[in-house]
């Protein structure tokens, strides 16, 4: 997968966290995952579907990191993965993909976004079923790491 | 949500299980869920995105039920939720939605399908983020129950 396709998702998430929560992230190096599974305490998943591209994006957070993000984004102290956290993960997944969609349209990638689903449960795993490789991108904040995963069928 | 929109998903999944695995299902009555979460041991999630409809479908199985389905569909005995099971859940999610898409096109609902993601982990929960109500439809087989959940934003 072209790095030009991945970068809009990374900059979109990074911008949302910085402008809305004052959270600065360091974006790590994208790697290919050989296993089909990811682990996190809470994960937002969104599907994208268009004529020349289809796939799924997941953003997976540990409990400590998402609790810190919720506090900085909405000023609310939460102690566990509750409805506020789940809504925030859904919103972040949506905003990341919406921002990337606008940037990618300029590059000729057009897709519609599905609505996100948010998965929780300690040690859950997410397997992407697109045929392409899974690209894993680590983000670091002061509280720890979280991950974007992208997996696409490209038919362009 | 219109029952005409839901039925194609139910008949599509029922047909796939019967024609490919000889598995007869009883389809229960659709109900509205007030909570946003579902529980299962393994869940396939797929996003749908089109001009007049967007949302997500989940199919959630207990371990006992999906192990039985895998054996009947591909003749393979598995003892836990492994890669074979995850692939089967992804395929069932894809085939259910693909079959429904064709039927719904005739009714004026046009959407593209994303690729599925499959979530596993005991007691995981799935929250749909579309604005519409969550429709829950139970299916019964000899081995137990499984569930389809549908949640859509309708803008038509």
PDB file of C-alpha atoms in Angstrom:
ATOM      1  CA  UNK A   1       0.000   0.000   0.000  1.00  0.00           C
ATOM      2  CA  UNK A   2       1.135   3.455  -0.955  1.00  0.00           C
ATOM      3  CA  UNK A   3       2.406   5.619   1.916  1.00  0.00           C
ATOM      4  CA  UNK A   4       0.525   8.529   0.317  1.00  0.00           C
ATOM      5  CA  UNK A   5      -2.644   6.655   1.148  1.00  0.00           C
ATOM      6  CA  UNK A   6      -1.724   6.031   4.788  1.00  0.00           C
ATOM      7  CA  UNK A   7      -0.446   9.482   5.767  1.00  0.00           C
ATOM      8  CA  UNK A   8      -3.827  11.278   5.613  1.00  0.00           C
ATOM      9  CA  UNK A   9      -5.188   8.974   8.330  1.00  0.00           C
ATOM     10  CA  UNK A  10      -2.184   9.631  10.568  1.00  0.00           C
ATOM     11  CA  UNK A  11      -2.231  13.395  10.162  1.00  0.00           C
ATOM     12  CA  UNK A  12      -5.990  13.478  10.582  1.00  0.00           C
ATOM     13  CA  UNK A  13      -5.929  11.673  13.956  1.00  0.00           C
ATOM     14  CA  UNK A  14      -2.922  13.627  15.137  1.00  0.00           C
ATOM     15  CA  UNK A  15      -4.644  16.928  14.240  1.00  0.00           C
ATOM     16  CA  UNK A  16      -7.887  16.003  15.997  1.00  0.00           C
ATOM     17  CA  UNK A  17      -6.079  15.110  19.224  1.00  0.00           C
ATOM     18  CA  UNK A  18      -3.932  18.226  19.166  1.00  0.00           C
ATOM     19  CA  UNK A  19      -6.590  20.775  18.216  1.00  0.00           C
ATOM     20  CA  UNK A  20      -9.369  19.371  20.390  1.00  0.00           C
ATOM     21  CA  UNK A  21      -7.412  18.047  23.367  1.00  0.00           C
ATOM     22  CA  UNK A  22      -3.994  19.686  23.241  1.00  0.00           C
ATOM     23  CA  UNK A  23      -2.533  16.173  23.018  1.00  0.00           C
ATOM     24  CA  UNK A  24       0.748  15.872  21.159  1.00  0.00           C
ATOM     25  CA  UNK A  25       1.480  12.489  19.621  1.00  0.00           C
ATOM     26  CA  UNK A  26       4.596  11.008  18.184  1.00  0.00           C
ATOM     27  CA  UNK A  27       3.800   8.878  15.172  1.00  0.00           C
ATOM     28  CA  UNK A  28       5.947   5.764  14.889  1.00  0.00           C
ATOM     29  CA  UNK A  29       7.074   3.921  11.816  1.00  0.00           C
ATOM     30  CA  UNK A  30       4.419   1.937   9.948  1.00  0.00           C
ATOM     31  CA  UNK A  31       5.082  -1.801   9.942  1.00  0.00           C
ATOM     32  CA  UNK A  32       3.427  -4.741   8.242  1.00  0.00           C
ATOM     33  CA  UNK A  33       1.704  -7.161  10.564  1.00  0.00           C
ATOM     34  CA  UNK A  34       2.013 -10.833   9.846  1.00  0.00           C
ATOM     35  CA  UNK A  35      -0.626 -11.890  12.312  1.00  0.00           C
ATOM     36  CA  UNK A  36      -4.203 -10.938  11.586  1.00  0.00           C
ATOM     37  CA  UNK A  37      -4.980  -9.893  15.126  1.00  0.00           C
ATOM     38  CA  UNK A  38      -4.567  -6.842  17.306  1.00  0.00           C
ATOM     39  CA  UNK A  39      -5.038  -6.395  20.998  1.00  0.00           C
ATOM     40  CA  UNK A  40      -6.472  -3.486  22.880  1.00  0.00           C
ATOM     41  CA  UNK A  41      -8.948  -2.753  25.632  1.00  0.00           C
ATOM     42  CA  UNK A  42     -11.174  -0.670  23.365  1.00  0.00           C
ATOM     43  CA  UNK A  43     -11.098  -0.469  19.573  1.00  0.00           C
ATOM     44  CA  UNK A  44     -12.998   1.640  17.066  1.00  0.00           C
ATOM     45  CA  UNK A  45     -13.591  -0.024  13.698  1.00  0.00           C
ATOM     46  CA  UNK A  46     -14.867   1.667  10.561  1.00  0.00           C
ATOM     47  CA  UNK A  47     -15.468   0.339   7.097  1.00  0.00           C
ATOM     48  CA  UNK A  48     -14.783   2.234   3.897  1.00  0.00           C
ATOM     49  CA  UNK A  49     -16.313   1.256   0.597  1.00  0.00           C
ATOM     50  CA  UNK A  50     -15.824   2.774  -2.825  1.00  0.00           C
ATOM     51  CA  UNK A  51     -15.463   1.817  -6.445  1.00  0.00           C
ATOM     52  CA  UNK A  52     -11.682   1.534  -6.365  1.00  0.00           C
ATOM     53  CA  UNK A  53     -10.952   0.809  -2.712  1.00  0.00           C
ATOM     54  CA  UNK A  54     -12.512  -1.001   0.211  1.00  0.00           C
ATOM     55  CA  UNK A  55     -11.256  -1.911   3.616  1.00  0.00           C
ATOM     56  CA  UNK A  56     -11.311  -1.240   7.307  1.00  0.00           C
ATOM     57  CA  UNK A  57      -9.547   0.974   9.804  1.00  0.00           C
ATOM     58  CA  UNK A  58      -9.164   0.194  13.491  1.00  0.00           C
ATOM     59  CA  UNK A  59      -7.874   2.434  16.277  1.00  0.00           C
ATOM     60  CA  UNK A  60      -7.028   0.471  19.412  1.00  0.00           C
ATOM     61  CA  UNK A  61      -6.387   1.987  22.841  1.00  0.00           C
ATOM     62  CA  UNK A  62      -5.313   0.654  26.202  1.00  0.00           C
ATOM     63  CA  UNK A  63      -7.585   1.686  29.064  1.00  0.00           C
ATOM     64  CA  UNK A  64      -4.963   4.073  30.540  1.00  0.00           C
ATOM     65  CA  UNK A  65      -4.430   5.944  27.282  1.00  0.00           C
ATOM     66  CA  UNK A  66      -8.095   6.388  26.373  1.00  0.00           C
ATOM     67  CA  UNK A  67      -9.005   7.550  29.894  1.00  0.00           C
ATOM     68  CA  UNK A  68      -6.349  10.265  29.568  1.00  0.00           C
ATOM     69  CA  UNK A  69      -7.590  11.255  26.093  1.00  0.00           C
ATOM     70  CA  UNK A  70     -11.205  11.524  27.302  1.00  0.00           C
ATOM     71  CA  UNK A  71     -10.145  13.757  30.165  1.00  0.00           C
ATOM     72  CA  UNK A  72      -8.199  16.069  27.858  1.00  0.00           C
ATOM     73  CA  UNK A  73     -10.780  16.104  25.067  1.00  0.00           C
ATOM     74  CA  UNK A  74     -13.976  16.638  27.097  1.00  0.00           C
ATOM     75  CA  UNK A  75     -12.736  17.489  30.592  1.00  0.00           C
ATOM     76  CA  UNK A  76     -14.465  14.482  32.081  1.00  0.00           C
ATOM     77  CA  UNK A  77     -12.744  12.151  34.527  1.00  0.00           C
ATOM     78  CA  UNK A  78     -13.648   8.516  33.900  1.00  0.00           C
ATOM     79  CA  UNK A  79     -12.234   5.485  35.655  1.00  0.00           C
ATOM     80  CA  UNK A  80     -13.104   2.671  33.263  1.00  0.00           C
ATOM     81  CA  UNK A  81     -14.350   1.959  29.761  1.00  0.00           C
ATOM     82  CA  UNK A  82     -17.881   3.321  30.008  1.00  0.00           C
ATOM     83  CA  UNK A  83     -20.323   4.912  27.580  1.00  0.00           C
ATOM     84  CA  UNK A  84     -18.379   8.199  27.488  1.00  0.00           C
ATOM     85  CA  UNK A  85     -15.233   6.332  26.472  1.00  0.00           C
ATOM     86  CA  UNK A  86     -17.056   4.261  23.864  1.00  0.00           C
ATOM     87  CA  UNK A  87     -18.609   7.384  22.326  1.00  0.00           C
ATOM     88  CA  UNK A  88     -15.219   9.090  22.259  1.00  0.00           C
ATOM     89  CA  UNK A  89     -13.588   6.131  20.505  1.00  0.00           C
ATOM     90  CA  UNK A  90     -16.426   6.115  17.958  1.00  0.00           C
ATOM     91  CA  UNK A  91     -16.037   9.860  17.391  1.00  0.00           C
ATOM     92  CA  UNK A  92     -12.246   9.660  17.024  1.00  0.00           C
ATOM     93  CA  UNK A  93     -12.639   6.818  14.519  1.00  0.00           C
ATOM     94  CA  UNK A  94     -15.180   8.840  12.566  1.00  0.00           C
ATOM     95  CA  UNK A  95     -13.216  12.093  12.603  1.00  0.00           C
ATOM     96  CA  UNK A  96      -9.960  10.385  11.623  1.00  0.00           C
ATOM     97  CA  UNK A  97     -11.593   8.734   8.640  1.00  0.00           C
ATOM     98  CA  UNK A  98     -13.613  11.794   7.655  1.00  0.00           C
ATOM     99  CA  UNK A  99     -10.504  13.966   7.630  1.00  0.00           C
ATOM    100  CA  UNK A 100      -8.564  11.380   5.617  1.00  0.00           C
ATOM    101  CA  UNK A 101     -11.442  10.971   3.147  1.00  0.00           C
ATOM    102  CA  UNK A 102     -11.278  14.665   2.267  1.00  0.00           C
ATOM    103  CA  UNK A 103      -7.521  14.576   1.756  1.00  0.00           C
ATOM    104  CA  UNK A 104      -7.681  11.358  -0.274  1.00  0.00           C
ATOM    105  CA  UNK A 105     -10.387  12.643  -2.588  1.00  0.00           C
ATOM    106  CA  UNK A 106      -7.796  15.080  -3.952  1.00  0.00           C
ATOM    107  CA  UNK A 107      -5.565  12.102  -4.770  1.00  0.00           C
ATOM    108  CA  UNK A 108      -8.286  10.228  -6.643  1.00  0.00           C
ATOM    109  CA  UNK A 109      -9.372   7.838  -3.911  1.00  0.00           C
ATOM    110  CA  UNK A 110     -13.096   8.114  -3.399  1.00  0.00           C
ATOM    111  CA  UNK A 111     -14.973   6.087  -0.823  1.00  0.00           C
ATOM    112  CA  UNK A 112     -18.016   6.325   1.396  1.00  0.00           C
ATOM    113  CA  UNK A 113     -17.620   5.778   5.119  1.00  0.00           C
ATOM    114  CA  UNK A 114     -19.762   3.347   7.071  1.00  0.00           C
ATOM    115  CA  UNK A 115     -20.668   4.173  10.653  1.00  0.00           C
ATOM    116  CA  UNK A 116     -18.138   2.985  13.230  1.00  0.00           C
ATOM    117  CA  UNK A 117     -18.566   0.153  15.691  1.00  0.00           C
ATOM    118  CA  UNK A 118     -16.672   0.139  18.980  1.00  0.00           C
ATOM    119  CA  UNK A 119     -15.443  -3.085  20.525  1.00  0.00           C
ATOM    120  CA  UNK A 120     -14.486  -3.428  24.167  1.00  0.00           C
ATOM    121  CA  UNK A 121     -13.453  -6.252  26.461  1.00  0.00           C
ATOM    122  CA  UNK A 122     -10.047  -7.003  27.916  1.00  0.00           C
ATOM    123  CA  UNK A 123      -7.763  -8.853  25.507  1.00  0.00           C
ATOM    124  CA  UNK A 124     -10.150  -8.738  22.587  1.00  0.00           C
ATOM    125  CA  UNK A 125      -8.657  -9.312  19.156  1.00  0.00           C
ATOM    126  CA  UNK A 126      -9.562  -7.782  15.817  1.00  0.00           C
ATOM    127  CA  UNK A 127      -8.887  -9.559  12.512  1.00  0.00           C
ATOM    128  CA  UNK A 128      -9.228  -7.556   9.284  1.00  0.00           C
ATOM    129  CA  UNK A 129     -10.627  -9.560   6.402  1.00  0.00           C
ATOM    130  CA  UNK A 130      -9.480  -7.438   3.441  1.00  0.00           C
ATOM    131  CA  UNK A 131      -6.978  -9.174   1.166  1.00  0.00           C
ATOM    132  CA  UNK A 132      -4.268  -6.540   1.535  1.00  0.00           C
ATOM    133  CA  UNK A 133      -1.562  -6.529   4.158  1.00  0.00           C
ATOM    134  CA  UNK A 134      -2.285  -4.986   7.533  1.00  0.00           C
ATOM    135  CA  UNK A 135      -0.389  -1.777   8.167  1.00  0.00           C
ATOM    136  CA  UNK A 136       0.197  -1.056  11.855  1.00  0.00           C
ATOM    137  CA  UNK A 137       1.124   2.462  12.955  1.00  0.00           C
ATOM    138  CA  UNK A 138       2.011   3.142  16.618  1.00  0.00           C
ATOM    139  CA  UNK A 139       1.239   6.514  18.210  1.00  0.00           C
ATOM    140  CA  UNK A 140       2.882   7.543  21.492  1.00  0.00           C
ATOM    141  CA  UNK A 141       1.549   9.975  24.059  1.00  0.00           C
ATOM    142  CA  UNK A 142       2.773  10.675  27.578  1.00  0.00           C
ATOM    143  CA  UNK A 143       0.351   8.041  28.891  1.00  0.00           C
ATOM    144  CA  UNK A 144       1.404   5.268  26.551  1.00  0.00           C
ATOM    145  CA  UNK A 145       0.821   3.941  23.073  1.00  0.00           C
ATOM    146  CA  UNK A 146      -2.149   3.378  20.832  1.00  0.00           C
ATOM    147  CA  UNK A 147      -2.384   1.979  17.343  1.00  0.00           C
ATOM    148  CA  UNK A 148      -3.974   2.591  13.983  1.00  0.00           C
ATOM    149  CA  UNK A 149      -4.432  -0.439  11.754  1.00  0.00           C
ATOM    150  CA  UNK A 150      -5.349  -0.138   8.096  1.00  0.00           C
ATOM    151  CA  UNK A 151      -6.213  -2.992   5.776  1.00  0.00           C
ATOM    152  CA  UNK A 152      -7.464  -2.530   2.207  1.00  0.00           C
ATOM    153  CA  UNK A 153      -8.324  -4.283  -0.984  1.00  0.00           C
ATOM    154  CA  UNK A 154      -7.111  -1.992  -3.734  1.00  0.00           C
ATOM    155  CA  UNK A 155      -8.735  -2.536  -7.094  1.00  0.00           C
ATOM    156  CA  UNK A 156      -7.619   0.672  -8.746  1.00  0.00           C
TER     157      UNK A 156
ATOM    158  CA  UNK B   1     -36.397   0.841  10.299  1.00  0.00           C
ATOM    159  CA  UNK B   2     -38.522  -0.853   7.679  1.00  0.00           C
ATOM    160  CA  UNK B   3     -38.912  -4.617   8.022  1.00  0.00           C
ATOM    161  CA  UNK B   4     -38.471  -4.822   4.231  1.00  0.00           C
ATOM    162  CA  UNK B   5     -34.947  -3.636   4.789  1.00  0.00           C
ATOM    163  CA  UNK B   6     -34.158  -6.198   7.476  1.00  0.00           C
ATOM    164  CA  UNK B   7     -35.580  -9.331   5.898  1.00  0.00           C
ATOM    165  CA  UNK B   8     -33.021  -9.634   3.068  1.00  0.00           C
ATOM    166  CA  UNK B   9     -30.220  -9.981   5.635  1.00  0.00           C
ATOM    167  CA  UNK B  10     -32.103 -12.699   7.503  1.00  0.00           C
ATOM    168  CA  UNK B  11     -33.002 -14.720   4.435  1.00  0.00           C
ATOM    169  CA  UNK B  12     -29.498 -14.310   3.038  1.00  0.00           C
ATOM    170  CA  UNK B  13     -27.793 -15.752   6.144  1.00  0.00           C
ATOM    171  CA  UNK B  14     -30.386 -18.499   6.495  1.00  0.00           C
ATOM    172  CA  UNK B  15     -29.904 -19.509   2.841  1.00  0.00           C
ATOM    173  CA  UNK B  16     -26.110 -19.586   3.106  1.00  0.00           C
ATOM    174  CA  UNK B  17     -26.196 -21.852   6.177  1.00  0.00           C
ATOM    175  CA  UNK B  18     -28.788 -24.192   4.667  1.00  0.00           C
ATOM    176  CA  UNK B  19     -27.339 -24.507   1.162  1.00  0.00           C
ATOM    177  CA  UNK B  20     -23.673 -24.701   2.193  1.00  0.00           C
ATOM    178  CA  UNK B  21     -23.937 -26.522   5.514  1.00  0.00           C
ATOM    179  CA  UNK B  22     -27.350 -28.169   5.614  1.00  0.00           C
ATOM    180  CA  UNK B  23     -28.012 -26.119   8.750  1.00  0.00           C
ATOM    181  CA  UNK B  24     -31.622 -25.201   9.379  1.00  0.00           C
ATOM    182  CA  UNK B  25     -32.221 -22.091  11.457  1.00  0.00           C
ATOM    183  CA  UNK B  26     -35.270 -20.729  13.125  1.00  0.00           C
ATOM    184  CA  UNK B  27     -35.365 -16.965  12.880  1.00  0.00           C
ATOM    185  CA  UNK B  28     -36.743 -15.254  15.970  1.00  0.00           C
ATOM    186  CA  UNK B  29     -38.635 -12.026  16.255  1.00  0.00           C
ATOM    187  CA  UNK B  30     -36.642  -8.810  15.716  1.00  0.00           C
ATOM    188  CA  UNK B  31     -36.469  -6.627  18.809  1.00  0.00           C
ATOM    189  CA  UNK B  32     -35.086  -3.173  19.489  1.00  0.00           C
ATOM    190  CA  UNK B  33     -32.110  -3.057  21.796  1.00  0.00           C
ATOM    191  CA  UNK B  34     -31.916  -0.292  24.338  1.00  0.00           C
ATOM    192  CA  UNK B  35     -28.343  -0.978  25.312  1.00  0.00           C
ATOM    193  CA  UNK B  36     -25.677  -0.286  22.732  1.00  0.00           C
ATOM    194  CA  UNK B  37     -23.730  -3.434  23.418  1.00  0.00           C
ATOM    195  CA  UNK B  38     -23.847  -7.061  22.437  1.00  0.00           C
ATOM    196  CA  UNK B  39     -21.980 -10.023  23.774  1.00  0.00           C
ATOM    197  CA  UNK B  40     -20.539 -12.969  21.959  1.00  0.00           C
ATOM    198  CA  UNK B  41     -17.366 -15.010  21.781  1.00  0.00           C
ATOM    199  CA  UNK B  42     -16.749 -14.131  18.132  1.00  0.00           C
ATOM    200  CA  UNK B  43     -18.408 -11.405  16.075  1.00  0.00           C
ATOM    201  CA  UNK B  44     -18.180 -10.426  12.426  1.00  0.00           C
ATOM    202  CA  UNK B  45     -18.703  -6.721  11.721  1.00  0.00           C
ATOM    203  CA  UNK B  46     -19.198  -5.134   8.323  1.00  0.00           C
ATOM    204  CA  UNK B  47     -19.815  -1.564   7.318  1.00  0.00           C
ATOM    205  CA  UNK B  48     -22.128  -0.471   4.548  1.00  0.00           C
ATOM    206  CA  UNK B  49     -21.907   2.947   2.964  1.00  0.00           C
ATOM    207  CA  UNK B  50     -24.057   4.508   0.269  1.00  0.00           C
ATOM    208  CA  UNK B  51     -25.678   7.738  -0.720  1.00  0.00           C
ATOM    209  CA  UNK B  52     -28.941   7.068   1.120  1.00  0.00           C
ATOM    210  CA  UNK B  53     -27.936   4.620   3.831  1.00  0.00           C
ATOM    211  CA  UNK B  54     -24.958   3.866   6.027  1.00  0.00           C
ATOM    212  CA  UNK B  55     -24.508   1.605   8.984  1.00  0.00           C
ATOM    213  CA  UNK B  56     -23.086  -1.607  10.329  1.00  0.00           C
ATOM    214  CA  UNK B  57     -24.098  -5.229  10.649  1.00  0.00           C
ATOM    215  CA  UNK B  58     -22.754  -7.617  13.266  1.00  0.00           C
ATOM    216  CA  UNK B  59     -23.219 -11.371  13.523  1.00  0.00           C
ATOM    217  CA  UNK B  60     -22.285 -12.702  16.951  1.00  0.00           C
ATOM    218  CA  UNK B  61     -21.765 -16.369  17.825  1.00  0.00           C
ATOM    219  CA  UNK B  62     -21.056 -18.310  20.990  1.00  0.00           C
ATOM    220  CA  UNK B  63     -18.079 -20.641  20.728  1.00  0.00           C
ATOM    221  CA  UNK B  64     -20.275 -23.781  20.758  1.00  0.00           C
ATOM    222  CA  UNK B  65     -22.476 -22.589  17.893  1.00  0.00           C
ATOM    223  CA  UNK B  66     -19.697 -21.422  15.588  1.00  0.00           C
ATOM    224  CA  UNK B  67     -17.683 -24.626  16.129  1.00  0.00           C
ATOM    225  CA  UNK B  68     -20.728 -26.606  15.005  1.00  0.00           C
ATOM    226  CA  UNK B  69     -21.257 -24.334  11.974  1.00  0.00           C
ATOM    227  CA  UNK B  70     -17.599 -24.664  10.902  1.00  0.00           C
ATOM    228  CA  UNK B  71     -17.831 -28.459  11.100  1.00  0.00           C
ATOM    229  CA  UNK B  72     -20.970 -28.557   8.989  1.00  0.00           C
ATOM    230  CA  UNK B  73     -19.842 -25.914   6.479  1.00  0.00           C
ATOM    231  CA  UNK B  74     -16.283 -27.120   5.792  1.00  0.00           C
ATOM    232  CA  UNK B  75     -16.108 -30.559   7.437  1.00  0.00           C
ATOM    233  CA  UNK B  76     -13.360 -29.467   9.764  1.00  0.00           C
ATOM    234  CA  UNK B  77     -13.386 -30.206  13.485  1.00  0.00           C
ATOM    235  CA  UNK B  78     -12.106 -27.299  15.525  1.00  0.00           C
ATOM    236  CA  UNK B  79     -12.004 -27.041  19.305  1.00  0.00           C
ATOM    237  CA  UNK B  80     -11.633 -23.306  19.841  1.00  0.00           C
ATOM    238  CA  UNK B  81     -11.826 -19.946  18.088  1.00  0.00           C
ATOM    239  CA  UNK B  82      -8.870 -20.259  15.744  1.00  0.00           C
ATOM    240  CA  UNK B  83      -8.029 -18.891  12.296  1.00  0.00           C
ATOM    241  CA  UNK B  84     -10.464 -21.264  10.568  1.00  0.00           C
ATOM    242  CA  UNK B  85     -13.296 -19.997  12.753  1.00  0.00           C
ATOM    243  CA  UNK B  86     -12.328 -16.355  12.241  1.00  0.00           C
ATOM    244  CA  UNK B  87     -12.216 -16.818   8.454  1.00  0.00           C
ATOM    245  CA  UNK B  88     -15.615 -18.523   8.534  1.00  0.00           C
ATOM    246  CA  UNK B  89     -17.175 -15.690  10.541  1.00  0.00           C
ATOM    247  CA  UNK B  90     -15.701 -13.173   8.088  1.00  0.00           C
ATOM    248  CA  UNK B  91     -17.054 -15.154   5.134  1.00  0.00           C
ATOM    249  CA  UNK B  92     -20.533 -15.534   6.657  1.00  0.00           C
ATOM    250  CA  UNK B  93     -20.622 -11.785   7.360  1.00  0.00           C
ATOM    251  CA  UNK B  94     -19.578 -11.047   3.790  1.00  0.00           C
ATOM    252  CA  UNK B  95     -21.979 -13.498   2.165  1.00  0.00           C
ATOM    253  CA  UNK B  96     -24.923 -12.366   4.287  1.00  0.00           C
ATOM    254  CA  UNK B  97     -24.356  -8.749   3.350  1.00  0.00           C
ATOM    255  CA  UNK B  98     -23.599  -9.483  -0.307  1.00  0.00           C
ATOM    256  CA  UNK B  99     -26.812 -11.464  -0.671  1.00  0.00           C
ATOM    257  CA  UNK B 100     -28.820  -8.734   1.041  1.00  0.00           C
ATOM    258  CA  UNK B 101     -27.201  -6.022  -1.077  1.00  0.00           C
ATOM    259  CA  UNK B 102     -28.451  -7.678  -4.259  1.00  0.00           C
ATOM    260  CA  UNK B 103     -31.986  -8.018  -2.900  1.00  0.00           C
ATOM    261  CA  UNK B 104     -32.016  -4.446  -1.574  1.00  0.00           C
ATOM    262  CA  UNK B 105     -30.832  -2.942  -4.836  1.00  0.00           C
ATOM    263  CA  UNK B 106     -34.194  -3.958  -6.298  1.00  0.00           C
ATOM    264  CA  UNK B 107     -35.887  -1.955  -3.542  1.00  0.00           C
ATOM    265  CA  UNK B 108     -33.854   1.199  -4.215  1.00  0.00           C
ATOM    266  CA  UNK B 109     -31.285   0.839  -1.452  1.00  0.00           C
ATOM    267  CA  UNK B 110     -27.823   1.046  -2.940  1.00  0.00           C
ATOM    268  CA  UNK B 111     -24.681   0.749  -0.854  1.00  0.00           C
ATOM    269  CA  UNK B 112     -21.116  -0.462  -1.153  1.00  0.00           C
ATOM    270  CA  UNK B 113     -19.820  -3.023   1.318  1.00  0.00           C
ATOM    271  CA  UNK B 114     -16.630  -2.525   3.260  1.00  0.00           C
ATOM    272  CA  UNK B 115     -14.526  -5.562   4.101  1.00  0.00           C
ATOM    273  CA  UNK B 116     -15.467  -7.298   7.352  1.00  0.00           C
ATOM    274  CA  UNK B 117     -13.501  -7.309  10.568  1.00  0.00           C
ATOM    275  CA  UNK B 118     -13.822 -10.180  13.022  1.00  0.00           C
ATOM    276  CA  UNK B 119     -13.610  -9.606  16.752  1.00  0.00           C
ATOM    277  CA  UNK B 120     -12.896 -12.341  19.266  1.00  0.00           C
ATOM    278  CA  UNK B 121     -12.294 -12.545  22.991  1.00  0.00           C
ATOM    279  CA  UNK B 122     -14.554 -13.880  25.708  1.00  0.00           C
ATOM    280  CA  UNK B 123     -17.199 -11.379  26.813  1.00  0.00           C
ATOM    281  CA  UNK B 124     -16.309  -8.743  24.264  1.00  0.00           C
ATOM    282  CA  UNK B 125     -18.920  -6.100  23.561  1.00  0.00           C
ATOM    283  CA  UNK B 126     -19.819  -4.340  20.336  1.00  0.00           C
ATOM    284  CA  UNK B 127     -21.397  -0.874  20.268  1.00  0.00           C
ATOM    285  CA  UNK B 128     -22.835   0.393  16.965  1.00  0.00           C
ATOM    286  CA  UNK B 129     -22.347   4.099  16.436  1.00  0.00           C
ATOM    287  CA  UNK B 130     -25.036   4.797  13.800  1.00  0.00           C
ATOM    288  CA  UNK B 131     -27.817   7.069  14.978  1.00  0.00           C
ATOM    289  CA  UNK B 132     -30.610   4.598  14.278  1.00  0.00           C
ATOM    290  CA  UNK B 133     -31.960   2.052  16.719  1.00  0.00           C
ATOM    291  CA  UNK B 134     -30.244  -1.308  16.981  1.00  0.00           C
ATOM    292  CA  UNK B 135     -32.338  -4.173  15.651  1.00  0.00           C
ATOM    293  CA  UNK B 136     -31.481  -7.529  17.212  1.00  0.00           C
ATOM    294  CA  UNK B 137     -32.584 -10.738  15.509  1.00  0.00           C
ATOM    295  CA  UNK B 138     -31.994 -14.111  17.208  1.00  0.00           C
ATOM    296  CA  UNK B 139     -31.356 -17.256  15.174  1.00  0.00           C
ATOM    297  CA  UNK B 140     -31.673 -20.709  16.723  1.00  0.00           C
ATOM    298  CA  UNK B 141     -29.927 -23.892  15.649  1.00  0.00           C
ATOM    299  CA  UNK B 142     -29.712 -27.252  17.416  1.00  0.00           C
ATOM    300  CA  UNK B 143     -26.492 -26.097  19.095  1.00  0.00           C
ATOM    301  CA  UNK B 144     -27.806 -22.823  20.424  1.00  0.00           C
ATOM    302  CA  UNK B 145     -28.467 -19.253  19.413  1.00  0.00           C
ATOM    303  CA  UNK B 146     -26.637 -16.602  17.479  1.00  0.00           C
ATOM    304  CA  UNK B 147     -27.559 -13.028  16.668  1.00  0.00           C
ATOM    305  CA  UNK B 148     -27.661 -10.545  13.847  1.00  0.00           C
ATOM    306  CA  UNK B 149     -27.547  -6.886  14.808  1.00  0.00           C
ATOM    307  CA  UNK B 150     -28.300  -4.111  12.337  1.00  0.00           C
ATOM    308  CA  UNK B 151     -27.883  -0.414  12.958  1.00  0.00           C
ATOM    309  CA  UNK B 152     -28.324   2.266  10.285  1.00  0.00           C
ATOM    310  CA  UNK B 153     -28.501   5.954   9.636  1.00  0.00           C
ATOM    311  CA  UNK B 154     -31.182   6.356   7.014  1.00  0.00           C
ATOM    312  CA  UNK B 155     -30.996   9.564   5.063  1.00  0.00           C
ATOM    313  CA  UNK B 156     -33.323   8.611   2.241  1.00  0.00           C
TER     314      UNK B 156
END
